[in-house]
Amino acid sequence: MQGSRFAFGPFVLDPGAGTLLRNDDPVPVGHRGLKLLAALAGRPGEILEKGELMDAAWPGTAVEEGNLTVQIALLRKLLGPAANGGEWISTVPRVGYRFTGAIEQLGARNPLPLPDKPSIAVLPFVNFSNDPEQDSFADGLTEDLITDLSRISGLFVIARNSTFAYKGKARDVRGIAQDLGVRYLLEGSARRAAGRVRINAQLVDALSGDHLWAERFDRNLEDIFAVQDEVTAKIVQALLGRLLAPPPRNRPRNMEAYDLCVRARKLIDDSPQTGREAHLMLRRAISLDPDYAEAYRWLAMNHWMGWVHWGEPIEPNRGLALELARKAVAIDPNDSGCRWVLANLLAYERRFDEADSEFAKAFDLDPNEADAWATLSDIVVLSGRVGEGLEHIRKAFRLNPFPASWYYLTLGQAQYAAADYEAAVDTLRRDETYRTSSRRFLAASLAQLGRLDEARAEVELFLVGNPHFTTSHWVATEPFRDTAMLDHFVDGFRKAGLPD
C-alpha cells in the first residue's frame, strides 16, 4: 500500500500513509477523496472515466454517479484554485475527469523500521475450494495462525485487520513487507471438501525473496487444529532456531461452531444490525459446543457493545457480559483474548485492580495483542494517564497499521484528553471513523478550539444516530477514575451543545 508520493503546488499527497499536506499541514480529506485524488494525480493530464474513478474509490461496490460528483466537489473545495487561477481537477463532460496540475513524483515514503525481533505477517490464505462459502474457513485458518504466532514472545506479529487489507489483491511480497514493517511473510492456500483439507503454506524472507520453508498438508478435517499447531511450530523453528510452544489453548470440538464463530467475529462491531446477527451465530455456536471459550468471549463483547455503544438496556447486558467473559477465562485461562475482554469489562465495573491484573496476564500470554493495547489505551486515558494511553495506542497502530475504525476513535479521544485538539480533529475526521459515535469527541474538540458552529453541526449529526445520548449517562457508564479528566470531557461536551 505504500508507493509514490505526489507533489503539486503547496500539496504533498501520500496515498500509502493516507495523508494530504498543504505546506506541511494536514488537510482533512476523507478516505474516498484520497482514493480519487491518488487515481487522478497518478495519471496527470489523462482523462479518467467515471466508472474507473468509482472503482478506485468504491472497489467492488455499486454506487450512484452522484457520489462521485459530491466527492469531486469536496476535493475542489479543499484544494482551492491552482496557481493559474484555474482548477486542479477539470471535468470532461459526459466522460470523466482529468488532473490538470503539474505533478512531481517524490518516490516512496520511508518504510516502517523493522522491530528488534523476527517480524512476520500472515497473509490471508486463498480459498481454493470450488465453494465460495469456504472463504470463512480459509479466513479462520489465517486468523488462528496469527493468534498462535502472536503468543510467541520472541516474535513481532502483525494483527489480522492489517493483513486482511490484502485479501483478494495482487501480492508484491517486498511491498507488503515494507507496508507492514516486517521481514517475513507467511502465505498459503486452503481447500476443504468432503471431510478433507489440503493446506499449502510457505514462509518467505521478503528482504532476500528466499523461501525459508514450504509444506503441503493433506489431512482429515478434524485434524485441522493439529495442522495449525504444526505450521506454527515449523515457523517458530525457522525464525527463532528452536521449538518454543506456548501453553495450549482451547479448541472447538464442533466444526459448525467454529465456522459460526469465524463469521461472527467479523460482524460483531460493525453496526447494531450486524451485532444482532453475530449474537445469533454465537448463541448457536455455544449450543453446539458448550466448552468453546472463544464463542463466550465474543458473545461477552457483543453484550458489552450493546449497552455501551448501541443504546441497549444496561441490564441484563452488563451482567451477562461479565458472566460470559468469566466463563471464557474459566474454560481457557491461557487465551489472551479472553483475558483482555474480561479486563475491559472489569474496568467498566470500576474494579480497577482486577482489571489491571487481567490486562497484565493478557500481555504475558500475548505481547502482540494489538486490540488489547488499544483497549488499554482507552482505560488508561480515562484514569488521567494520558501519555501512557498515547503510548499504548501508538503501539497498537504499529502492530496493526491498517486497523479497525475504533482505533482512530481511541486515538482521537486520547488526543482530546491531551488537549491536542487540532490533532484530534484531524484524526476524528478521517473517513475510517467519521460518521460513527466518534463525532461526540470531534464536536468537543471543535468546541475547545472555539469553532462552535462546526461543533454544533457535528452534534446535530451525532444525535441523528444517537437520539437518546446524554452526557450524564455517558459519564455514569464510562470507567473514569480521574475527576479532572472527567471534568475535561464534560466541559467539551457542554461547550459543543451535547445534551446534559
Coordinates of C-alpha atoms in Angstrom, one line a residue:
M1 CA 0.0 0.0 0.0
Q2 CA 3.0 2.2 0.0
G3 CA 4.2 3.8 -3.2
S4 CA 5.0 7.1 -4.7
R5 CA 4.1 10.4 -3.1
F6 CA 2.9 13.2 -5.4
A7 CA 3.8 16.9 -5.0
F8 CA 1.7 19.6 -6.7
G9 CA 1.6 23.3 -5.8
P10 CA 1.7 23.5 -2.0
F11 CA 0.4 20.0 -1.6
V12 CA 2.1 16.6 -1.0
L13 CA -0.2 13.5 -1.3
D14 CA 0.9 10.2 0.2
P15 CA -1.6 7.6 -0.7
G16 CA 0.1 4.9 1.3
A17 CA 0.0 6.9 4.5
G18 CA -3.5 8.2 3.7
T19 CA -2.4 11.9 4.1
L20 CA -2.6 15.1 2.1
L21 CA -0.4 18.0 3.4
R22 CA -0.6 21.7 2.4
N23 CA 2.6 23.4 3.3
D24 CA 3.3 20.5 5.8
D25 CA -0.1 21.0 7.5
P26 CA -2.6 18.1 7.3
V27 CA -5.7 18.7 5.0
P28 CA -8.8 16.9 6.4
V29 CA -9.7 14.9 3.3
G30 CA -11.8 11.7 3.6
H31 CA -10.8 8.2 2.6
R32 CA -12.8 8.3 -0.7
G33 CA -11.4 11.7 -1.6
L34 CA -7.9 10.4 -1.1
K35 CA -8.5 7.4 -3.3
L36 CA -9.9 9.7 -6.1
L37 CA -7.1 12.2 -5.8
A38 CA -4.5 9.4 -5.9
A39 CA -6.0 7.9 -9.0
L40 CA -6.1 11.4 -10.8
A41 CA -2.7 12.5 -9.6
G42 CA -1.1 9.2 -10.6
R43 CA -2.0 9.9 -14.2
P44 CA -1.9 13.7 -14.7
G45 CA -3.3 15.0 -17.9
E46 CA -5.1 11.8 -18.7
I47 CA -8.9 11.5 -18.8
L48 CA -10.2 9.0 -16.3
E49 CA -13.6 7.8 -17.0
K50 CA -16.3 8.0 -14.3
G51 CA -16.5 4.2 -13.9
E52 CA -12.8 3.9 -13.4
L53 CA -12.8 6.5 -10.7
M54 CA -15.7 4.9 -8.9
D55 CA -13.9 1.6 -9.0
A56 CA -10.9 3.3 -7.4
A57 CA -12.9 4.9 -4.6
W58 CA -15.6 2.3 -4.1
P59 CA -13.9 -1.0 -5.1
G60 CA -16.4 -3.9 -5.5
T61 CA -19.3 -1.7 -4.6
A62 CA -22.1 -0.4 -6.9
V63 CA -22.7 3.3 -6.2
E64 CA -24.6 6.2 -7.8
E65 CA -22.7 8.6 -10.0
G66 CA -23.8 11.4 -7.7
N67 CA -21.4 10.0 -5.1
L68 CA -18.5 10.7 -7.4
T69 CA -19.8 14.2 -8.2
V70 CA -20.0 15.0 -4.5
Q71 CA -16.5 13.7 -3.8
I72 CA -15.0 15.7 -6.7
A73 CA -16.8 18.8 -5.5
L74 CA -15.4 18.3 -2.0
L75 CA -11.9 17.8 -3.4
R76 CA -12.1 21.0 -5.4
K77 CA -13.2 22.9 -2.3
L78 CA -10.3 21.5 -0.2
L79 CA -7.7 22.1 -2.9
G80 CA -8.8 25.6 -3.8
P81 CA -7.7 27.3 -7.0
A82 CA -4.5 26.3 -8.8
A83 CA -1.6 28.8 -9.2
N84 CA -3.1 29.9 -12.6
G85 CA -6.5 30.6 -11.0
G86 CA -8.0 27.5 -12.6
E87 CA -9.0 24.2 -11.1
W88 CA -6.7 21.3 -10.2
I89 CA -9.4 18.8 -11.5
S90 CA -11.2 19.5 -14.7
T91 CA -14.5 18.0 -15.9
V92 CA -14.7 16.2 -19.2
P93 CA -18.4 16.4 -19.9
R94 CA -20.2 13.0 -20.1
V95 CA -16.9 11.2 -19.8
G96 CA -15.0 11.8 -16.6
Y97 CA -12.3 14.0 -15.0
R98 CA -8.7 15.0 -15.5
F99 CA -5.9 16.3 -13.2
T100 CA -4.6 19.4 -14.9
G101 CA -1.8 20.5 -12.5
A102 CA 1.9 19.7 -12.8
I103 CA 2.9 16.7 -10.7
E104 CA 6.3 15.9 -9.2
Q105 CA 6.7 12.2 -8.2
L106 CA 8.7 12.1 -4.9
G107 CA 9.1 8.3 -4.6
A108 CA 8.0 6.1 -1.7
R109 CA 7.9 7.2 1.8
N110 CA 10.4 5.6 4.2
P111 CA 9.3 2.1 5.2
L112 CA 8.5 1.3 8.8
P113 CA 11.6 0.3 10.8
L114 CA 11.9 -3.4 11.5
P115 CA 11.4 -4.4 15.1
D116 CA 14.4 -5.8 17.1
K117 CA 13.0 -9.3 16.9
P118 CA 11.9 -11.5 14.0
S119 CA 8.8 -9.9 12.5
I120 CA 6.1 -11.7 10.5
A121 CA 2.7 -11.1 8.8
V122 CA 0.3 -13.9 7.9
L123 CA -1.4 -13.0 4.6
P124 CA -5.0 -14.3 4.1
F125 CA -4.9 -17.9 2.9
V126 CA -6.5 -18.2 -0.5
N127 CA -9.7 -20.4 -0.7
F128 CA -9.0 -23.0 -3.4
S129 CA -12.3 -24.8 -2.8
N130 CA -14.9 -24.6 -5.5
D131 CA -17.4 -23.4 -2.9
P132 CA -17.1 -19.7 -2.0
E133 CA -18.8 -20.4 1.3
Q134 CA -15.4 -21.9 2.3
D135 CA -13.9 -18.4 2.4
S136 CA -14.7 -18.2 6.1
F137 CA -12.8 -21.5 6.7
A138 CA -9.7 -20.0 5.0
D139 CA -10.1 -16.8 6.9
G140 CA -10.4 -18.7 10.2
L141 CA -7.2 -20.7 9.4
T142 CA -5.4 -17.4 8.8
E143 CA -6.7 -15.8 12.0
D144 CA -5.8 -18.8 14.1
L145 CA -2.2 -18.9 12.8
I146 CA -1.9 -15.2 13.6
T147 CA -3.2 -15.9 17.1
D148 CA -0.8 -18.8 17.6
L149 CA 2.2 -16.9 16.4
S150 CA 1.3 -13.9 18.4
R151 CA 1.6 -15.8 21.6
I152 CA 5.3 -16.4 21.0
S153 CA 7.1 -13.7 22.9
G154 CA 10.2 -13.8 20.7
L155 CA 8.2 -12.8 17.6
F156 CA 6.6 -9.5 16.4
V157 CA 3.3 -10.4 14.7
I158 CA 1.1 -8.1 12.6
A159 CA -2.6 -8.1 13.6
R160 CA -5.4 -9.6 11.5
N161 CA -7.0 -6.4 10.4
S162 CA -3.9 -5.2 8.6
T163 CA -3.0 -8.4 6.8
F164 CA -6.6 -8.8 5.6
A165 CA -6.3 -5.5 3.8
Y166 CA -4.5 -7.5 1.1
K167 CA -7.2 -10.1 0.7
G168 CA -8.1 -10.7 -2.9
K169 CA -5.3 -8.4 -4.2
A170 CA -2.3 -9.0 -6.3
R171 CA 0.7 -9.6 -4.0
D172 CA 4.0 -7.9 -4.1
V173 CA 5.9 -9.6 -1.3
R174 CA 8.5 -6.9 -0.8
G175 CA 6.0 -4.0 -1.0
I176 CA 3.7 -5.7 1.5
A177 CA 6.5 -6.3 3.9
Q178 CA 7.5 -2.6 3.7
D179 CA 3.9 -1.5 4.2
L180 CA 3.6 -3.6 7.4
G181 CA 7.2 -3.1 8.6
V182 CA 8.1 -6.9 8.8
R183 CA 10.8 -9.1 7.3
Y184 CA 8.9 -12.4 6.9
L185 CA 5.5 -13.3 5.3
L186 CA 3.5 -16.5 5.6
E187 CA 1.2 -17.1 2.7
G188 CA -0.7 -20.1 1.6
S189 CA -4.0 -21.7 0.3
A190 CA -6.6 -24.0 1.7
R191 CA -9.1 -26.4 0.1
R192 CA -11.8 -28.1 2.1
A193 CA -14.2 -30.7 0.7
A194 CA -15.8 -34.0 1.7
G195 CA -14.3 -34.0 5.2
R196 CA -10.7 -33.4 3.9
V197 CA -8.5 -30.4 3.9
R198 CA -5.4 -29.6 1.8
I199 CA -3.3 -26.7 3.0
N200 CA -0.2 -25.3 1.3
A201 CA 1.9 -22.9 3.3
Q202 CA 5.2 -21.1 2.6
L203 CA 7.4 -18.8 4.7
V204 CA 9.2 -16.0 2.7
D205 CA 12.0 -13.7 3.6
A206 CA 10.9 -10.5 2.0
L207 CA 14.3 -8.9 2.1
S208 CA 16.0 -11.7 0.1
G209 CA 13.0 -13.2 -1.6
D210 CA 14.1 -16.6 -0.3
H211 CA 11.6 -19.3 0.7
L212 CA 12.6 -20.4 4.1
W213 CA 10.1 -23.2 4.4
A214 CA 7.2 -24.7 2.4
E215 CA 5.0 -27.7 3.0
R216 CA 1.7 -29.2 1.9
F217 CA -0.7 -30.9 4.4
D218 CA -3.4 -33.4 3.3
R219 CA -5.5 -34.3 6.4
N220 CA -8.9 -35.1 7.7
L221 CA -10.9 -32.0 8.6
E222 CA -10.9 -32.9 12.3
D223 CA -7.1 -32.7 12.2
I224 CA -7.2 -29.0 11.2
F225 CA -6.0 -27.7 14.6
A226 CA -3.2 -30.2 14.8
V227 CA -2.1 -28.8 11.4
Q228 CA -2.2 -25.3 12.7
D229 CA 0.0 -26.3 15.6
E230 CA 2.4 -28.0 13.3
V231 CA 2.6 -24.9 10.9
T232 CA 3.2 -22.7 13.9
A233 CA 6.0 -24.9 15.3
K234 CA 7.7 -25.0 11.9
I235 CA 7.7 -21.2 11.5
V236 CA 9.0 -20.7 15.1
Q237 CA 11.8 -23.1 14.5
A238 CA 12.7 -21.4 11.2
L239 CA 12.7 -17.9 12.7
L240 CA 14.0 -18.5 16.2
G241 CA 16.0 -21.6 15.6
R242 CA 14.2 -23.5 18.3
L243 CA 10.9 -25.0 19.2
L244 CA 9.0 -22.9 21.6
A245 CA 5.5 -23.9 22.3
P246 CA 3.1 -21.5 24.2
P247 CA 0.6 -23.0 26.6
P248 CA -2.1 -25.0 24.8
R249 CA -5.3 -23.1 24.1
N250 CA -8.9 -24.2 23.9
R251 CA -10.0 -25.5 20.6
P252 CA -13.6 -26.1 19.4
R253 CA -14.9 -29.7 19.2
N254 CA -17.6 -28.9 16.6
M255 CA -16.6 -27.5 13.2
E256 CA -20.0 -25.8 12.6
A257 CA -19.5 -23.9 15.9
Y258 CA -16.0 -22.9 14.6
D259 CA -17.4 -21.7 11.3
L260 CA -20.1 -19.7 13.1
C261 CA -17.6 -18.0 15.4
V262 CA -15.3 -17.1 12.5
R263 CA -18.2 -15.4 10.7
A264 CA -19.5 -13.7 13.9
R265 CA -16.2 -12.1 14.8
K266 CA -16.2 -10.2 11.5
L267 CA -19.7 -8.7 12.2
I268 CA -19.5 -8.0 15.9
D269 CA -18.7 -4.3 15.9
D270 CA -19.8 -3.1 12.5
S271 CA -23.3 -1.9 13.5
P272 CA -26.2 -2.8 15.8
Q273 CA -27.7 -4.8 12.9
T274 CA -24.6 -6.9 12.2
G275 CA -24.1 -7.2 16.0
R276 CA -27.5 -8.8 16.3
E277 CA -26.6 -11.2 13.5
A278 CA -23.4 -12.1 15.3
H279 CA -25.3 -12.6 18.5
L280 CA -27.4 -15.3 16.9
M281 CA -24.4 -17.0 15.4
L282 CA -22.5 -17.0 18.8
R283 CA -25.5 -18.4 20.7
R284 CA -25.8 -21.2 18.1
A285 CA -22.0 -21.9 18.4
I286 CA -22.3 -22.2 22.2
S287 CA -25.3 -24.5 21.9
L288 CA -23.3 -26.8 19.5
D289 CA -20.1 -26.6 21.6
P290 CA -20.7 -25.5 25.3
D291 CA -17.0 -25.6 26.1
Y292 CA -15.8 -23.3 23.3
A293 CA -14.1 -20.4 25.1
E294 CA -13.8 -18.0 22.1
A295 CA -17.5 -18.1 21.4
Y296 CA -18.2 -17.0 25.0
R297 CA -15.5 -14.3 24.7
W298 CA -17.1 -12.7 21.6
L299 CA -20.6 -13.0 23.0
A300 CA -19.4 -11.1 26.1
M301 CA -18.1 -8.4 23.8
N302 CA -21.4 -8.4 21.9
H303 CA -23.4 -7.7 25.1
W304 CA -20.9 -5.0 26.1
M305 CA -21.2 -3.3 22.7
G306 CA -25.0 -3.3 23.2
W307 CA -25.1 -1.4 26.4
V308 CA -22.0 0.9 26.0
H309 CA -22.3 1.8 22.3
W310 CA -25.7 0.9 20.8
G311 CA -28.1 2.3 23.4
E312 CA -29.4 -1.1 24.5
P313 CA -30.6 -1.6 28.2
I314 CA -27.7 -1.6 30.7
E315 CA -29.2 -4.7 32.4
P316 CA -29.2 -7.5 31.7
N317 CA -26.5 -6.8 29.1
R318 CA -23.9 -5.6 31.6
G319 CA -24.3 -8.5 33.9
L320 CA -24.4 -11.1 31.1
A321 CA -21.2 -9.6 29.5
L322 CA -19.2 -10.1 32.7
E323 CA -20.6 -13.6 33.3
L324 CA -19.8 -14.7 29.8
A325 CA -16.2 -13.3 30.0
R326 CA -15.6 -15.0 33.3
K327 CA -16.9 -18.3 31.7
A328 CA -14.5 -17.8 28.8
V329 CA -11.5 -17.4 31.1
A330 CA -12.5 -20.3 33.2
I331 CA -12.6 -22.5 30.1
D332 CA -9.3 -21.2 28.8
P333 CA -7.1 -19.3 31.2
N334 CA -4.3 -19.3 28.6
D335 CA -6.2 -17.3 26.0
S336 CA -5.0 -13.7 25.9
G337 CA -8.2 -12.6 24.1
C338 CA -10.4 -13.9 26.8
R339 CA -8.2 -12.2 29.4
W340 CA -8.3 -8.7 27.9
V341 CA -12.0 -8.9 27.2
L342 CA -12.6 -9.7 30.9
A343 CA -10.1 -6.9 31.9
N344 CA -12.1 -4.4 29.9
L345 CA -15.4 -5.4 31.4
L346 CA -13.9 -5.3 34.9
A347 CA -12.8 -1.7 34.2
Y348 CA -16.4 -0.8 33.3
E349 CA -17.4 -2.3 36.6
R350 CA -14.8 0.0 38.2
R351 CA -13.0 -3.0 39.7
F352 CA -9.7 -1.4 38.5
D353 CA -7.2 -3.5 40.4
E354 CA -8.7 -6.7 39.0
A355 CA -8.8 -5.1 35.5
D356 CA -5.1 -4.2 35.7
S357 CA -4.3 -7.7 36.8
E358 CA -6.2 -9.2 33.9
F359 CA -4.6 -6.9 31.3
A360 CA -1.1 -7.8 32.7
K361 CA -2.0 -11.5 32.3
A362 CA -3.2 -10.9 28.8
F363 CA 0.1 -9.3 27.7
D364 CA 2.1 -12.1 29.4
L365 CA 0.2 -14.5 27.3
D366 CA 0.4 -12.5 24.1
P367 CA 2.5 -9.3 23.8
N368 CA 1.4 -8.8 20.2
E369 CA -2.3 -8.4 21.0
A370 CA -3.0 -5.1 19.2
D371 CA -6.6 -4.9 20.2
A372 CA -5.7 -5.3 23.9
W373 CA -3.2 -2.4 23.7
A374 CA -5.8 -0.2 22.0
T375 CA -8.4 -1.1 24.6
L376 CA -6.0 -0.5 27.5
S377 CA -5.3 2.9 26.0
D378 CA -8.9 3.9 26.4
I379 CA -9.0 2.7 30.0
V380 CA -5.7 4.4 30.9
V381 CA -6.7 7.7 29.3
L382 CA -9.8 7.9 31.5
S383 CA -7.7 7.3 34.5
G384 CA -5.7 10.5 33.7
R385 CA -2.5 8.8 32.5
V386 CA -2.7 10.4 29.0
G387 CA 0.9 10.0 28.0
E388 CA 0.7 6.3 28.8
G389 CA -2.5 6.0 26.9
L390 CA -1.0 7.6 23.8
E391 CA 2.0 5.2 24.0
H392 CA -0.4 2.2 24.1
I393 CA -2.5 3.3 21.1
R394 CA 0.7 4.0 19.1
K395 CA 1.9 0.5 19.9
A396 CA -1.4 -0.8 18.8
F397 CA -1.1 1.0 15.5
R398 CA 2.4 -0.4 15.0
L399 CA 1.1 -3.9 15.4
N400 CA -1.9 -3.1 13.3
P401 CA -1.0 -0.4 10.7
F402 CA -4.4 -0.7 8.9
P403 CA -6.7 -1.1 11.9
A404 CA -10.4 -1.1 12.5
S405 CA -12.1 2.3 12.7
W406 CA -12.4 2.2 16.5
Y407 CA -8.6 2.6 16.8
Y408 CA -9.0 6.1 15.4
L409 CA -11.8 6.9 17.8
T410 CA -9.5 5.8 20.7
L411 CA -6.6 7.9 19.3
G412 CA -8.8 10.9 18.8
Q413 CA -10.1 10.6 22.4
A414 CA -6.6 10.4 23.7
Q415 CA -5.6 13.5 21.7
Y416 CA -8.6 15.3 23.1
A417 CA -7.5 14.3 26.6
A418 CA -4.1 15.6 25.9
A419 CA -5.6 19.0 24.8
D420 CA -4.2 18.4 21.4
Y421 CA -7.5 19.5 19.8
E422 CA -6.2 20.1 16.2
A423 CA -4.7 16.6 16.1
A424 CA -8.0 15.2 17.5
V425 CA -10.0 16.9 14.8
D426 CA -7.7 15.6 12.0
T427 CA -8.0 12.0 13.4
L428 CA -11.7 12.1 14.0
R429 CA -12.5 13.5 10.6
R430 CA -10.8 10.5 8.9
D431 CA -13.2 8.6 6.8
E432 CA -12.4 5.4 8.7
T433 CA -14.1 6.8 11.9
Y434 CA -16.1 9.8 10.8
R435 CA -19.9 9.3 10.9
T436 CA -19.5 6.9 13.9
S437 CA -20.0 7.7 17.6
S438 CA -16.6 9.4 17.5
R439 CA -18.5 12.5 16.4
R440 CA -19.0 13.4 20.1
F441 CA -15.3 13.7 20.6
L442 CA -14.9 15.6 17.3
A443 CA -17.6 18.1 18.4
A444 CA -15.9 18.6 21.8
S445 CA -12.5 19.2 20.1
L446 CA -14.0 21.7 17.8
A447 CA -15.7 23.5 20.7
Q448 CA -12.5 23.7 22.6
L449 CA -10.9 25.4 19.6
G450 CA -13.7 27.9 19.6
R451 CA -15.2 26.6 16.3
L452 CA -18.7 26.4 17.8
D453 CA -20.7 26.5 14.6
E454 CA -18.8 23.4 13.3
A455 CA -19.1 21.7 16.7
R456 CA -22.9 22.2 16.8
A457 CA -23.2 20.9 13.3
E458 CA -21.4 17.7 14.4
V459 CA -23.6 17.4 17.5
E460 CA -26.7 17.6 15.3
L461 CA -25.4 14.8 13.0
F462 CA -24.3 12.7 16.0
L463 CA -27.7 12.9 17.6
V464 CA -29.4 11.6 14.4
G465 CA -27.7 8.3 15.1
N466 CA -27.7 8.6 18.9
P467 CA -31.0 10.3 19.8
H468 CA -31.0 9.2 23.4
F469 CA -27.5 10.3 24.2
T470 CA -26.9 12.4 27.3
T471 CA -23.6 13.5 28.8
S472 CA -24.7 12.4 32.3
H473 CA -25.4 8.8 31.1
W474 CA -22.1 8.6 29.3
V475 CA -20.2 9.8 32.4
A476 CA -22.1 7.2 34.5
T477 CA -21.2 4.3 32.3
E478 CA -17.6 5.2 31.3
P479 CA -14.7 3.9 33.6
F480 CA -13.4 7.2 34.8
R481 CA -11.0 7.2 37.7
D482 CA -9.7 10.7 37.5
T483 CA -12.1 13.6 38.3
A484 CA -10.1 16.2 36.4
M485 CA -10.3 14.1 33.2
L486 CA -14.0 13.6 33.7
D487 CA -14.5 17.4 34.0
H488 CA -12.4 18.0 30.9
F489 CA -14.6 15.7 28.8
V490 CA -17.8 17.2 30.3
D491 CA -16.6 20.7 29.6
G492 CA -16.0 19.9 25.9
F493 CA -19.4 18.1 25.5
R494 CA -21.3 21.1 27.1
K495 CA -19.4 23.7 25.0
A496 CA -20.4 21.7 21.9
G497 CA -24.0 21.6 22.9
L498 CA -24.4 17.9 23.7
P499 CA -27.4 17.2 25.9
D500 CA -26.7 17.1 29.6

